[in-house]
Amino acid sequence: MKKQAFNPYLPSWEYTPDVEPYVFDGRLYVYGSHDRYNGQAYCLNDYVCWSAPVDDLGNWRYEGVIYRKTDEPAYAERKGCLYAPDVTKGPDGRYYLYYVLSSTKVVSVAVCDTPAGKYEFYGYVHYPDGTRLGEREGDEPQFDPGVLTEGDLTYLYTGFCAIGDKSRSGAMATVLGPDRLTIVEDPVI
């Protein structure tokens, strides 16, 4: 029996802003940052996932924690919060989670065999010489990645520029190669 769908569609105690929805194999999955009730900052919690059948959007299921901030190698030394993520399915059938730890200026990637399973750290988005995006001279800090995969290429969109902010130029588009990490076309504002 189908339940009536309502807004908000998640329980009142769940705070997942900046959500990115995707349909994989007949289910709608939502990925987002994860705020804490009465938290002193945004994005304090680990990433979780919720899903529902595309033909029954009143029947949401909590998929659990899919990635912990402690799974990020830089977290042990730098701490920080997990900013808004995005997910894409590669042609290899695996799912790639792109995110930025607030204390860094680089894009990290985790990978999983299922849309809402346990993601494992995979690597950092980098130039062919190994320099990480966000650390090369002239790069801007990375923020809230968005991704789209077509064939062997993944299009990575990052960044922002608040009104009056002279330290940033704006959003960037970068093209990644088949490994989903290596830049094949430099960022363009």
PDB file of C-alpha atoms in Angstrom:
ATOM      1  CA  MET A   1       0.000   0.000   0.000  1.00  0.00           C
ATOM      2  CA  LYS A   2       1.346   3.400  -0.946  1.00  0.00           C
ATOM      3  CA  LYS A   3       1.626   6.128   1.694  1.00  0.00           C
ATOM      4  CA  GLN A   4       0.780   9.735   0.931  1.00  0.00           C
ATOM      5  CA  ALA A   5       3.955  11.740   0.334  1.00  0.00           C
ATOM      6  CA  PHE A   6       4.305  14.925   2.369  1.00  0.00           C
ATOM      7  CA  ASN A   7       6.784  17.765   2.633  1.00  0.00           C
ATOM      8  CA  PRO A   8       9.036  17.609   4.519  1.00  0.00           C
ATOM      9  CA  TYR A   9       9.496  14.051   3.352  1.00  0.00           C
ATOM     10  CA  LEU A  10      12.129  13.125   5.970  1.00  0.00           C
ATOM     11  CA  PRO A  11      11.459  12.865   9.721  1.00  0.00           C
ATOM     12  CA  SER A  12      11.469  16.166  11.630  1.00  0.00           C
ATOM     13  CA  TRP A  13      14.653  15.193  13.512  1.00  0.00           C
ATOM     14  CA  GLU A  14      16.684  14.686  10.314  1.00  0.00           C
ATOM     15  CA  TYR A  15      18.645  17.671   8.956  1.00  0.00           C
ATOM     16  CA  THR A  16      20.077  16.927   5.518  1.00  0.00           C
ATOM     17  CA  PRO A  17      20.381  20.211   3.611  1.00  0.00           C
ATOM     18  CA  ASP A  18      21.999  20.670   0.202  1.00  0.00           C
ATOM     19  CA  VAL A  19      20.434  17.421  -0.977  1.00  0.00           C
ATOM     20  CA  GLU A  20      21.263  15.888  -4.360  1.00  0.00           C
ATOM     21  CA  PRO A  21      18.632  13.381  -5.598  1.00  0.00           C
ATOM     22  CA  TYR A  22      19.448  10.489  -7.928  1.00  0.00           C
ATOM     23  CA  VAL A  23      17.511   7.551  -9.319  1.00  0.00           C
ATOM     24  CA  PHE A  24      19.448   4.274  -9.343  1.00  0.00           C
ATOM     25  CA  ASP A  25      17.738   0.967 -10.156  1.00  0.00           C
ATOM     26  CA  GLY A  26      14.195   2.164  -9.457  1.00  0.00           C
ATOM     27  CA  ARG A  27      14.935   3.964  -6.177  1.00  0.00           C
ATOM     28  CA  LEU A  28      15.354   7.660  -5.481  1.00  0.00           C
ATOM     29  CA  TYR A  29      18.393   8.302  -3.254  1.00  0.00           C
ATOM     30  CA  VAL A  30      19.143  11.601  -1.543  1.00  0.00           C
ATOM     31  CA  TYR A  31      22.651  12.621  -0.492  1.00  0.00           C
ATOM     32  CA  GLY A  32      23.398  15.807   1.404  1.00  0.00           C
ATOM     33  CA  SER A  33      25.338  17.442   4.156  1.00  0.00           C
ATOM     34  CA  HIS A  34      24.167  16.448   7.626  1.00  0.00           C
ATOM     35  CA  ASP A  35      23.475  19.088  10.236  1.00  0.00           C
ATOM     36  CA  ARG A  36      23.164  18.427  13.953  1.00  0.00           C
ATOM     37  CA  TYR A  37      20.198  19.679  15.969  1.00  0.00           C
ATOM     38  CA  ASN A  38      21.373  22.696  18.007  1.00  0.00           C
ATOM     39  CA  GLY A  39      24.857  22.302  16.492  1.00  0.00           C
ATOM     40  CA  GLN A  40      27.352  25.171  16.740  1.00  0.00           C
ATOM     41  CA  ALA A  41      28.059  24.917  12.984  1.00  0.00           C
ATOM     42  CA  TYR A  42      26.688  23.373   9.800  1.00  0.00           C
ATOM     43  CA  CYS A  43      27.598  19.898   8.520  1.00  0.00           C
ATOM     44  CA  LEU A  44      28.731  18.397  11.859  1.00  0.00           C
ATOM     45  CA  ASN A  45      27.425  14.858  11.316  1.00  0.00           C
ATOM     46  CA  ASP A  46      28.573  12.009   9.092  1.00  0.00           C
ATOM     47  CA  TYR A  47      26.945  11.442   5.693  1.00  0.00           C
ATOM     48  CA  VAL A  48      23.719   9.455   5.686  1.00  0.00           C
ATOM     49  CA  CYS A  49      21.462   8.384   2.852  1.00  0.00           C
ATOM     50  CA  TRP A  50      17.705   8.067   2.508  1.00  0.00           C
ATOM     51  CA  SER A  51      15.864   6.360  -0.351  1.00  0.00           C
ATOM     52  CA  ALA A  52      12.384   5.584  -1.617  1.00  0.00           C
ATOM     53  CA  PRO A  53      10.942   3.601  -4.527  1.00  0.00           C
ATOM     54  CA  VAL A  54      10.319   5.939  -7.470  1.00  0.00           C
ATOM     55  CA  ASP A  55       6.715   4.726  -7.621  1.00  0.00           C
ATOM     56  CA  ASP A  56       6.087   5.230  -3.864  1.00  0.00           C
ATOM     57  CA  LEU A  57       7.704   8.492  -2.705  1.00  0.00           C
ATOM     58  CA  GLY A  58       5.815   8.345   0.606  1.00  0.00           C
ATOM     59  CA  ASN A  59       7.801   5.284   1.667  1.00  0.00           C
ATOM     60  CA  TRP A  60      11.256   6.572   2.675  1.00  0.00           C
ATOM     61  CA  ARG A  61      13.909   4.287   4.131  1.00  0.00           C
ATOM     62  CA  TYR A  62      16.911   5.308   6.221  1.00  0.00           C
ATOM     63  CA  GLU A  63      19.937   3.683   4.587  1.00  0.00           C
ATOM     64  CA  GLY A  64      22.244   4.564   7.488  1.00  0.00           C
ATOM     65  CA  VAL A  65      25.638   6.217   7.697  1.00  0.00           C
ATOM     66  CA  ILE A  66      27.365   5.834   4.344  1.00  0.00           C
ATOM     67  CA  TYR A  67      30.591   7.724   5.137  1.00  0.00           C
ATOM     68  CA  ARG A  68      32.146   8.956   8.367  1.00  0.00           C
ATOM     69  CA  LYS A  69      34.310  12.055   8.555  1.00  0.00           C
ATOM     70  CA  THR A  70      36.909   9.885  10.309  1.00  0.00           C
ATOM     71  CA  ASP A  71      37.193   7.863   7.050  1.00  0.00           C
ATOM     72  CA  GLU A  72      38.781  10.948   5.423  1.00  0.00           C
ATOM     73  CA  PRO A  73      42.597  10.616   5.835  1.00  0.00           C
ATOM     74  CA  ALA A  74      43.042  14.341   6.563  1.00  0.00           C
ATOM     75  CA  TYR A  75      40.525  14.250   9.416  1.00  0.00           C
ATOM     76  CA  ALA A  76      42.918  12.762  11.985  1.00  0.00           C
ATOM     77  CA  GLU A  77      45.184  15.810  11.738  1.00  0.00           C
ATOM     78  CA  ARG A  78      42.882  18.578  10.530  1.00  0.00           C
ATOM     79  CA  LYS A  79      39.400  17.703  11.881  1.00  0.00           C
ATOM     80  CA  GLY A  80      36.563  19.607  10.176  1.00  0.00           C
ATOM     81  CA  CYS A  81      33.043  19.102   8.850  1.00  0.00           C
ATOM     82  CA  LEU A  82      31.804  17.298   5.761  1.00  0.00           C
ATOM     83  CA  TYR A  83      30.394  19.875   3.343  1.00  0.00           C
ATOM     84  CA  ALA A  84      27.639  19.099   0.825  1.00  0.00           C
ATOM     85  CA  PRO A  85      28.543  16.025  -1.267  1.00  0.00           C
ATOM     86  CA  ASP A  86      27.475  14.675  -4.623  1.00  0.00           C
ATOM     87  CA  VAL A  87      27.386  11.150  -6.074  1.00  0.00           C
ATOM     88  CA  THR A  88      27.801   9.808  -9.586  1.00  0.00           C
ATOM     89  CA  LYS A  89      27.721   6.316 -11.049  1.00  0.00           C
ATOM     90  CA  GLY A  90      30.760   5.460 -13.122  1.00  0.00           C
ATOM     91  CA  PRO A  91      30.730   3.274 -16.233  1.00  0.00           C
ATOM     92  CA  ASP A  92      32.359   0.598 -14.054  1.00  0.00           C
ATOM     93  CA  GLY A  93      29.066   0.366 -12.122  1.00  0.00           C
ATOM     94  CA  ARG A  94      30.562   1.778  -8.922  1.00  0.00           C
ATOM     95  CA  TYR A  95      29.303   4.865  -7.106  1.00  0.00           C
ATOM     96  CA  TYR A  96      31.634   7.814  -6.446  1.00  0.00           C
ATOM     97  CA  LEU A  97      31.028  10.238  -3.570  1.00  0.00           C
ATOM     98  CA  TYR A  98      32.680  13.657  -4.035  1.00  0.00           C
ATOM     99  CA  TYR A  99      33.066  15.887  -0.980  1.00  0.00           C
ATOM    100  CA  VAL A 100      35.166  18.557   0.724  1.00  0.00           C
ATOM    101  CA  LEU A 101      36.302  18.415   4.356  1.00  0.00           C
ATOM    102  CA  SER A 102      35.881  21.959   5.696  1.00  0.00           C
ATOM    103  CA  SER A 103      39.466  22.206   6.971  1.00  0.00           C
ATOM    104  CA  THR A 104      40.910  21.470   3.511  1.00  0.00           C
ATOM    105  CA  LYS A 105      40.645  23.128   0.114  1.00  0.00           C
ATOM    106  CA  VAL A 106      40.673  19.926  -1.970  1.00  0.00           C
ATOM    107  CA  VAL A 107      38.025  17.540  -3.310  1.00  0.00           C
ATOM    108  CA  SER A 108      38.069  14.043  -1.842  1.00  0.00           C
ATOM    109  CA  VAL A 109      36.430  10.987  -3.391  1.00  0.00           C
ATOM    110  CA  ALA A 110      35.058   7.819  -1.799  1.00  0.00           C
ATOM    111  CA  VAL A 111      33.694   4.810  -3.684  1.00  0.00           C
ATOM    112  CA  CYS A 112      31.144   2.046  -3.102  1.00  0.00           C
ATOM    113  CA  ASP A 113      29.661  -0.857  -5.060  1.00  0.00           C
ATOM    114  CA  THR A 114      26.097   0.142  -4.112  1.00  0.00           C
ATOM    115  CA  PRO A 115      24.346   3.537  -3.976  1.00  0.00           C
ATOM    116  CA  ALA A 116      23.908   3.520  -0.188  1.00  0.00           C
ATOM    117  CA  GLY A 117      26.491   1.125   1.153  1.00  0.00           C
ATOM    118  CA  LYS A 118      29.654   1.870   3.086  1.00  0.00           C
ATOM    119  CA  TYR A 119      31.785   4.215   0.976  1.00  0.00           C
ATOM    120  CA  GLU A 120      35.562   3.896   1.274  1.00  0.00           C
ATOM    121  CA  PHE A 121      38.121   6.616   0.658  1.00  0.00           C
ATOM    122  CA  TYR A 122      39.354   6.437  -2.946  1.00  0.00           C
ATOM    123  CA  GLY A 123      41.598   9.463  -3.456  1.00  0.00           C
ATOM    124  CA  TYR A 124      41.825  13.174  -4.195  1.00  0.00           C
ATOM    125  CA  VAL A 125      40.992  15.013  -7.414  1.00  0.00           C
ATOM    126  CA  HIS A 126      44.377  15.941  -8.890  1.00  0.00           C
ATOM    127  CA  TYR A 127      46.239  17.221 -11.920  1.00  0.00           C
ATOM    128  CA  PRO A 128      48.246  14.735 -14.047  1.00  0.00           C
ATOM    129  CA  ASP A 129      51.412  15.650 -12.087  1.00  0.00           C
ATOM    130  CA  GLY A 130      49.727  14.617  -8.810  1.00  0.00           C
ATOM    131  CA  THR A 131      49.090  18.125  -7.456  1.00  0.00           C
ATOM    132  CA  ARG A 132      45.678  18.178  -5.835  1.00  0.00           C
ATOM    133  CA  LEU A 133      42.985  20.503  -7.206  1.00  0.00           C
ATOM    134  CA  GLY A 134      42.892  23.460  -4.839  1.00  0.00           C
ATOM    135  CA  GLU A 135      46.617  23.365  -4.018  1.00  0.00           C
ATOM    136  CA  ARG A 136      48.208  24.483  -7.291  1.00  0.00           C
ATOM    137  CA  GLU A 137      49.243  28.127  -7.504  1.00  0.00           C
ATOM    138  CA  GLY A 138      46.260  30.080  -8.800  1.00  0.00           C
ATOM    139  CA  ASP A 139      43.712  27.458  -7.678  1.00  0.00           C
ATOM    140  CA  GLU A 140      40.817  28.533  -5.511  1.00  0.00           C
ATOM    141  CA  PRO A 141      39.584  26.578  -2.491  1.00  0.00           C
ATOM    142  CA  GLN A 142      37.109  23.875  -3.477  1.00  0.00           C
ATOM    143  CA  PHE A 143      33.581  23.866  -2.084  1.00  0.00           C
ATOM    144  CA  ASP A 144      30.367  21.793  -2.444  1.00  0.00           C
ATOM    145  CA  PRO A 145      31.180  19.615  -5.464  1.00  0.00           C
ATOM    146  CA  GLY A 146      28.579  18.655  -8.039  1.00  0.00           C
ATOM    147  CA  VAL A 147      29.294  15.862 -10.525  1.00  0.00           C
ATOM    148  CA  LEU A 148      27.906  14.465 -13.748  1.00  0.00           C
ATOM    149  CA  THR A 149      29.354  11.440 -15.552  1.00  0.00           C
ATOM    150  CA  GLU A 150      28.967  10.869 -19.286  1.00  0.00           C
ATOM    151  CA  GLY A 151      30.895   7.954 -20.727  1.00  0.00           C
ATOM    152  CA  ASP A 152      34.472   7.985 -19.464  1.00  0.00           C
ATOM    153  CA  LEU A 153      34.400  11.644 -18.387  1.00  0.00           C
ATOM    154  CA  THR A 154      33.156  13.163 -15.142  1.00  0.00           C
ATOM    155  CA  TYR A 155      32.306  16.852 -15.036  1.00  0.00           C
ATOM    156  CA  LEU A 156      33.109  18.363 -11.637  1.00  0.00           C
ATOM    157  CA  TYR A 157      31.553  21.672 -10.598  1.00  0.00           C
ATOM    158  CA  THR A 158      32.817  23.375  -7.427  1.00  0.00           C
ATOM    159  CA  GLY A 159      33.091  26.664  -5.622  1.00  0.00           C
ATOM    160  CA  PHE A 160      31.091  29.791  -5.116  1.00  0.00           C
ATOM    161  CA  CYS A 161      31.613  33.507  -4.754  1.00  0.00           C
ATOM    162  CA  ALA A 162      29.529  35.524  -2.336  1.00  0.00           C
ATOM    163  CA  ILE A 163      28.569  39.063  -3.328  1.00  0.00           C
ATOM    164  CA  GLY A 164      31.519  41.346  -2.630  1.00  0.00           C
ATOM    165  CA  ASP A 165      34.000  38.490  -1.964  1.00  0.00           C
ATOM    166  CA  LYS A 166      37.233  39.538  -3.708  1.00  0.00           C
ATOM    167  CA  SER A 167      39.095  36.362  -2.636  1.00  0.00           C
ATOM    168  CA  ARG A 168      37.208  34.127  -5.098  1.00  0.00           C
ATOM    169  CA  SER A 169      36.228  34.281  -8.749  1.00  0.00           C
ATOM    170  CA  GLY A 170      33.162  32.042  -8.736  1.00  0.00           C
ATOM    171  CA  ALA A 171      32.062  28.531  -9.574  1.00  0.00           C
ATOM    172  CA  MET A 172      34.415  26.297 -11.566  1.00  0.00           C
ATOM    173  CA  ALA A 173      33.993  23.432 -14.019  1.00  0.00           C
ATOM    174  CA  THR A 174      36.690  20.761 -14.285  1.00  0.00           C
ATOM    175  CA  VAL A 175      36.754  17.620 -16.438  1.00  0.00           C
ATOM    176  CA  LEU A 176      38.038  14.358 -14.935  1.00  0.00           C
ATOM    177  CA  GLY A 177      39.250  11.277 -16.780  1.00  0.00           C
ATOM    178  CA  PRO A 178      38.192   7.608 -16.538  1.00  0.00           C
ATOM    179  CA  ASP A 179      39.674   7.113 -13.061  1.00  0.00           C
ATOM    180  CA  ARG A 180      37.263   9.840 -11.759  1.00  0.00           C
ATOM    181  CA  LEU A 181      40.244  11.565 -10.069  1.00  0.00           C
ATOM    182  CA  THR A 182      42.682  12.857 -12.700  1.00  0.00           C
ATOM    183  CA  ILE A 183      41.994  16.216 -14.323  1.00  0.00           C
ATOM    184  CA  VAL A 184      41.977  16.066 -18.124  1.00  0.00           C
ATOM    185  CA  GLU A 185      40.716  19.644 -18.623  1.00  0.00           C
ATOM    186  CA  ASP A 186      41.799  22.375 -16.214  1.00  0.00           C
ATOM    187  CA  PRO A 187      39.179  24.290 -14.205  1.00  0.00           C
ATOM    188  CA  VAL A 188      37.286  27.054 -15.982  1.00  0.00           C
ATOM    189  CA  ILE A 189      35.493  29.801 -14.051  1.00  0.00           C
TER     190      ILE A 189
END
